[in-house]
């Protein structure tokens, strides 16, 4: 058994904060899932990060602060778990994606792994996506191999849907190679941006804004005509891949309703591309907290839609746990991505390691 704890750190496309989670694993088996925490970003830092999207803005300054905030998250979780730093053997550090264009063989996650290793006195696994993108893969999503390990005893086929800033799905079949994954479309990103611009609020709490509005079916139909939805999996998206200027004429409520419907309809659009209908959809990520999104999914998907908590998983920790699991795979030299998850020609290792003494 891997004796030391591994900590996974995730700052997603929703730009809402850092998720940190502890895991014991050898990158194949999950021995123990430990505590987790979330450190929300303040509005000012979210604004600075948002200004860097697309590879613009003061990203060098933001990168340092982002890294220091991740170091704070490491210390906070160790305190919350009542663990000494010596019990932490490895950190999986995703950083923050500010640009993702696999068709250009480019993906960019800011975050200074060497600095994090020095600040935490712990070896850090990082740069999880670059090798896959360089080899012609999509570079995303990365969590399917962890979800497959978690779902070892769950009846299949199974779909695990993560609704973060972008939504992505993992289809898990009976065999170890029966794994298909892709980004579906917008998750919370467009809705969050809309709610912030129109109401000054970071997100549509409880789906209240969307539930007070009416879906503009004509605009929804036009959005779904985007060629992305006709492409088979695997495929991936940048956070800002979709712009819907036609929504600007709508009320805050109707815009939120239409964007919520777009999130659900984009998920339903993946159904023809799956090898077989899943028995159920398990939803993770921040979107599962939005009743309007969950209702829209239930209306558009023919199978049961449930939060991952029905299996005892923690949807707020799952992605951070995944990067702990992936860090173990980086250290073991195991593949992170697969033909069915990113489109790479063969299972592909990735990631890099930096030790505290190498930080400088």
XYZ file of C-alpha atoms in Angstrom:
360
model
C 0.000 0.000 0.000
C 1.128 3.536 -0.678
C 1.795 4.683 2.886
C 1.917 8.422 2.341
C -0.985 10.702 1.643
C -1.166 12.391 -1.743
C -2.904 15.751 -1.994
C -4.699 16.759 -5.169
C -5.294 20.429 -5.938
C -7.762 21.708 -8.509
C -8.676 25.206 -9.649
C -11.294 24.766 -12.349
C -12.785 26.755 -15.180
C -15.497 28.117 -12.890
C -12.786 30.261 -11.242
C -14.517 29.822 -7.899
C -11.713 28.543 -5.692
C -9.247 25.771 -4.865
C -10.418 22.265 -4.075
C -7.916 20.202 -2.081
C -8.334 16.524 -1.226
C -6.270 13.726 0.293
C -5.957 10.251 -1.171
C -3.896 7.117 -0.652
C -3.303 5.314 -3.931
C -0.674 3.676 -6.108
C -2.336 5.094 -9.216
C -4.206 1.853 -9.845
C -6.072 1.081 -6.642
C -7.692 3.544 -4.274
C -6.673 2.602 -0.750
C -8.242 5.459 1.204
C -10.035 8.732 0.518
C -9.256 11.383 3.076
C -10.641 14.772 4.064
C -11.039 17.665 1.647
C -11.580 21.413 1.768
C -12.453 24.245 -0.602
C -10.851 27.685 -0.357
C -13.047 30.143 -2.288
C -11.460 32.955 -4.261
C -12.425 36.501 -3.397
C -14.100 38.570 -6.088
C -11.005 40.691 -6.755
C -8.782 37.686 -7.426
C -11.433 36.064 -9.606
C -11.511 39.257 -11.656
C -7.717 39.220 -12.061
C -7.789 35.585 -13.141
C -10.609 36.247 -15.557
C -8.484 38.973 -17.165
C -5.837 36.323 -17.971
C -8.152 34.004 -19.883
C -6.995 33.538 -23.433
C -3.394 34.065 -22.348
C -3.822 37.804 -21.784
C -3.557 40.093 -18.776
C -1.050 40.128 -15.894
C -0.667 36.347 -15.827
C 2.828 36.357 -14.266
C 1.592 38.188 -11.167
C -1.562 36.094 -11.032
C 0.495 32.916 -11.385
C 2.559 33.695 -8.307
C -0.471 34.586 -6.204
C -2.305 31.505 -7.478
C 0.628 29.318 -6.424
C 0.847 30.942 -2.995
C -2.891 30.399 -2.502
C -2.413 26.730 -3.376
C 0.354 26.491 -0.766
C -2.072 27.980 1.743
C -4.634 25.349 0.742
C -2.092 22.591 1.377
C -1.382 23.864 4.880
C -5.075 24.411 5.604
C -6.013 20.851 4.661
C -3.150 19.368 6.671
C -4.387 21.316 9.696
C -7.995 20.310 9.097
C -6.953 16.650 8.779
C -4.628 16.909 11.808
C -1.734 15.597 9.733
C 1.937 16.478 9.925
C 3.609 17.677 6.755
C 5.884 14.606 6.817
C 2.859 12.388 6.175
C 2.328 14.079 2.803
C 4.366 12.333 0.129
C 3.224 14.022 -3.077
C 1.054 16.860 -4.401
C -0.871 16.824 -7.665
C -1.008 20.438 -8.889
C -3.178 21.165 -11.908
C -2.807 24.949 -11.917
C -5.282 27.184 -13.732
C -6.114 26.735 -17.408
C -6.074 30.090 -19.181
C -5.924 28.809 -22.764
C -6.816 25.482 -24.355
C -6.643 24.949 -28.118
C -5.666 21.336 -28.854
C -6.252 21.867 -32.571
C -3.256 24.240 -32.343
C -1.396 21.726 -30.120
C -1.537 24.286 -27.326
C -2.752 24.186 -23.763
C -1.668 26.553 -21.000
C -2.050 26.088 -17.259
C -0.469 28.753 -15.072
C 1.001 27.791 -11.710
C 4.617 27.581 -10.529
C 5.185 23.966 -9.473
C 8.773 24.607 -8.351
C 7.591 27.404 -6.073
C 4.815 25.210 -4.671
C 7.333 22.427 -3.980
C 9.537 24.870 -2.109
C 6.695 26.425 -0.123
C 5.292 23.047 0.914
C 8.563 21.067 1.156
C 6.840 18.352 -0.881
C 7.365 16.783 -4.299
C 4.865 18.110 -6.854
C 3.432 16.434 -9.951
C 2.273 18.962 -12.549
C 1.842 19.697 -16.279
C -0.663 16.887 -16.789
C -1.963 17.926 -20.214
C 0.967 19.004 -22.389
C 2.273 15.604 -23.466
C -1.144 14.516 -24.668
C -1.758 17.721 -26.630
C 1.718 17.548 -28.166
C 0.927 14.002 -29.323
C -2.262 15.145 -31.048
C -4.684 14.425 -28.202
C -7.322 16.749 -26.801
C -5.563 17.058 -23.431
C -8.921 16.764 -21.661
C -10.708 15.428 -19.781
C -8.167 13.877 -17.417
C -10.384 12.481 -14.650
C -11.865 9.431 -16.472
C -9.205 6.976 -15.298
C -9.925 7.964 -11.690
C -13.680 7.745 -12.170
C -13.217 4.282 -13.650
C -11.251 3.199 -10.573
C -13.931 4.649 -8.269
C -16.712 2.883 -10.168
C -15.091 -0.551 -10.163
C -18.057 -2.193 -8.372
C -20.849 -0.066 -9.890
C -23.183 -1.646 -12.527
C -22.293 -0.519 -16.047
C -22.469 1.091 -18.510
C -22.350 4.244 -16.461
C -22.045 7.948 -17.304
C -20.313 10.332 -14.917
C -21.098 13.945 -15.765
C -18.963 16.741 -14.356
C -20.484 20.208 -14.559
C -17.809 22.766 -13.854
C -17.162 25.790 -16.044
C -17.233 23.335 -18.953
C -19.213 20.102 -18.677
C -17.598 16.780 -19.474
C -18.785 13.187 -19.455
C -17.087 9.860 -18.861
C -18.783 6.736 -20.246
C -17.565 3.624 -18.429
C -18.255 0.168 -19.839
C -17.620 -3.294 -18.457
C -14.054 -3.810 -19.698
C -10.940 -1.947 -18.592
C -10.584 -0.480 -22.101
C -14.272 0.488 -22.322
C -13.712 4.132 -21.524
C -14.945 7.103 -23.550
C -14.868 10.731 -22.504
C -15.254 14.233 -23.850
C -16.286 17.767 -23.055
C -20.005 18.152 -23.721
C -20.358 21.909 -23.867
C -20.776 24.845 -21.496
C -21.284 23.957 -17.859
C -21.502 26.858 -15.427
C -19.181 29.281 -17.229
C -21.629 31.071 -19.522
C -24.331 31.139 -16.863
C -21.925 32.487 -14.231
C -20.644 35.159 -16.608
C -24.213 36.152 -17.459
C -25.302 36.361 -13.835
C -22.248 38.423 -12.924
C -22.714 40.835 -15.828
C -26.467 41.275 -15.399
C -26.961 40.959 -11.643
C -23.537 41.450 -10.082
C -23.745 37.952 -8.582
C -21.072 35.260 -9.049
C -23.599 32.511 -9.919
C -27.304 31.742 -10.154
C -27.902 30.580 -6.579
C -30.426 27.728 -6.394
C -31.204 28.352 -10.078
C -33.587 31.103 -8.954
C -32.891 33.394 -11.894
C -33.310 30.636 -14.485
C -36.496 29.330 -12.881
C -38.007 32.819 -13.088
C -37.313 33.064 -16.835
C -38.427 31.489 -20.088
C -36.213 29.565 -22.486
C -35.814 31.150 -25.909
C -36.056 28.002 -28.004
C -34.989 29.755 -31.205
C -31.730 30.920 -29.645
C -31.174 27.505 -28.075
C -31.652 25.793 -31.432
C -29.180 28.187 -33.044
C -26.600 27.545 -30.312
C -26.934 23.787 -30.743
C -26.194 24.153 -34.479
C -22.533 24.747 -33.566
C -20.448 22.100 -35.394
C -18.874 20.948 -32.130
C -21.988 19.000 -31.180
C -21.877 16.863 -34.327
C -18.290 15.783 -33.697
C -17.821 12.346 -32.130
C -15.916 11.883 -28.898
C -13.240 12.390 -27.781
C -13.237 16.172 -28.067
C -12.559 19.127 -25.774
C -13.380 22.786 -25.348
C -11.890 26.023 -24.091
C -13.920 27.754 -21.391
C -14.812 30.573 -23.770
C -15.463 28.483 -26.890
C -19.077 29.673 -27.125
C -20.186 33.286 -27.417
C -23.892 33.984 -27.695
C -24.292 37.695 -28.484
C -27.954 37.119 -29.380
C -28.703 36.753 -25.682
C -27.831 40.380 -24.981
C -31.375 41.486 -25.803
C -32.911 39.138 -23.218
C -33.925 39.859 -19.657
C -31.636 38.501 -16.914
C -34.182 35.772 -16.182
C -34.725 34.650 -19.791
C -31.004 34.672 -20.475
C -30.326 32.504 -17.428
C -33.130 30.113 -18.403
C -31.791 29.808 -21.946
C -28.202 29.240 -20.804
C -29.322 26.625 -18.278
C -31.211 24.837 -21.044
C -28.109 25.082 -23.254
C -25.992 23.337 -20.601
C -28.480 20.438 -20.386
C -29.101 20.215 -24.142
C -25.354 20.076 -24.820
C -25.123 17.064 -22.519
C -28.060 15.360 -24.253
C -26.366 15.956 -27.607
C -23.649 13.471 -26.646
C -26.112 10.554 -26.423
C -25.794 9.485 -30.093
C -22.011 9.356 -29.704
C -21.967 6.945 -26.725
C -21.261 3.237 -27.406
C -24.408 2.235 -25.462
C -26.985 4.051 -23.327
C -25.801 4.358 -19.715
C -27.873 2.849 -16.930
C -27.679 6.142 -15.034
C -26.070 9.569 -15.054
C -24.061 10.502 -11.967
C -23.496 14.246 -11.698
C -20.518 15.864 -10.017
C -19.092 19.379 -9.969
C -20.670 22.659 -8.923
C -23.542 22.348 -11.382
C -25.170 19.594 -9.334
C -25.933 22.202 -6.650
C -28.134 24.106 -9.120
C -31.679 22.662 -9.050
C -32.535 24.291 -12.380
C -29.632 22.520 -14.105
C -30.496 19.187 -12.480
C -34.139 19.536 -13.526
C -33.148 20.442 -17.082
C -30.910 17.378 -17.245
C -33.695 15.130 -15.943
C -36.034 16.464 -18.630
C -33.573 15.888 -21.485
C -31.870 12.608 -20.518
C -33.875 9.369 -20.743
C -31.965 7.709 -17.899
C -31.932 8.464 -14.164
C -29.977 11.588 -13.187
C -28.459 11.562 -9.692
C -25.755 13.366 -7.769
C -22.611 11.265 -7.192
C -23.338 11.346 -3.476
C -25.825 8.510 -4.069
C -22.735 6.275 -4.368
C -20.972 7.823 -1.402
C -18.658 9.911 -3.569
C -18.039 13.567 -2.747
C -18.773 15.706 -5.787
C -16.979 18.698 -4.315
C -13.765 16.688 -3.895
C -13.812 14.339 -6.869
C -11.669 16.401 -9.248
C -9.097 17.205 -6.565
C -8.996 13.512 -5.636
C -8.483 12.740 -9.313
C -5.356 14.887 -9.453
C -3.977 13.072 -6.422
C -4.629 9.794 -8.266
C -3.062 11.180 -11.452
C -0.035 12.354 -9.463
C 0.485 8.765 -8.315
C 0.280 7.654 -11.947
C 2.831 10.290 -12.974
C 5.228 8.993 -10.325
C 4.644 5.389 -11.454
C 4.972 6.226 -15.164
C 1.438 5.011 -15.898
C -0.767 6.402 -18.693
C -2.930 9.417 -17.906
C -4.810 9.580 -21.217
C -6.222 7.006 -23.598
C -7.554 6.758 -27.153
C -11.135 6.895 -25.873
C -10.624 9.845 -23.537
C -8.482 12.295 -25.505
C -8.050 10.689 -28.919
C -4.361 9.983 -28.490
C -3.136 7.087 -30.631
C -2.221 4.931 -27.626
C -2.323 5.119 -23.818
C 0.024 7.959 -22.966
C 1.951 8.822 -19.778
C 2.335 12.478 -18.965
C 3.036 15.010 -16.265
C 6.301 16.032 -14.672
C 7.725 15.939 -11.142
C 9.635 18.597 -9.239
C 11.204 17.959 -5.857
C 11.603 20.612 -3.125
C 15.396 20.619 -3.412
C 15.053 21.260 -7.153
C 12.852 24.314 -6.618
C 14.579 27.577 -7.084
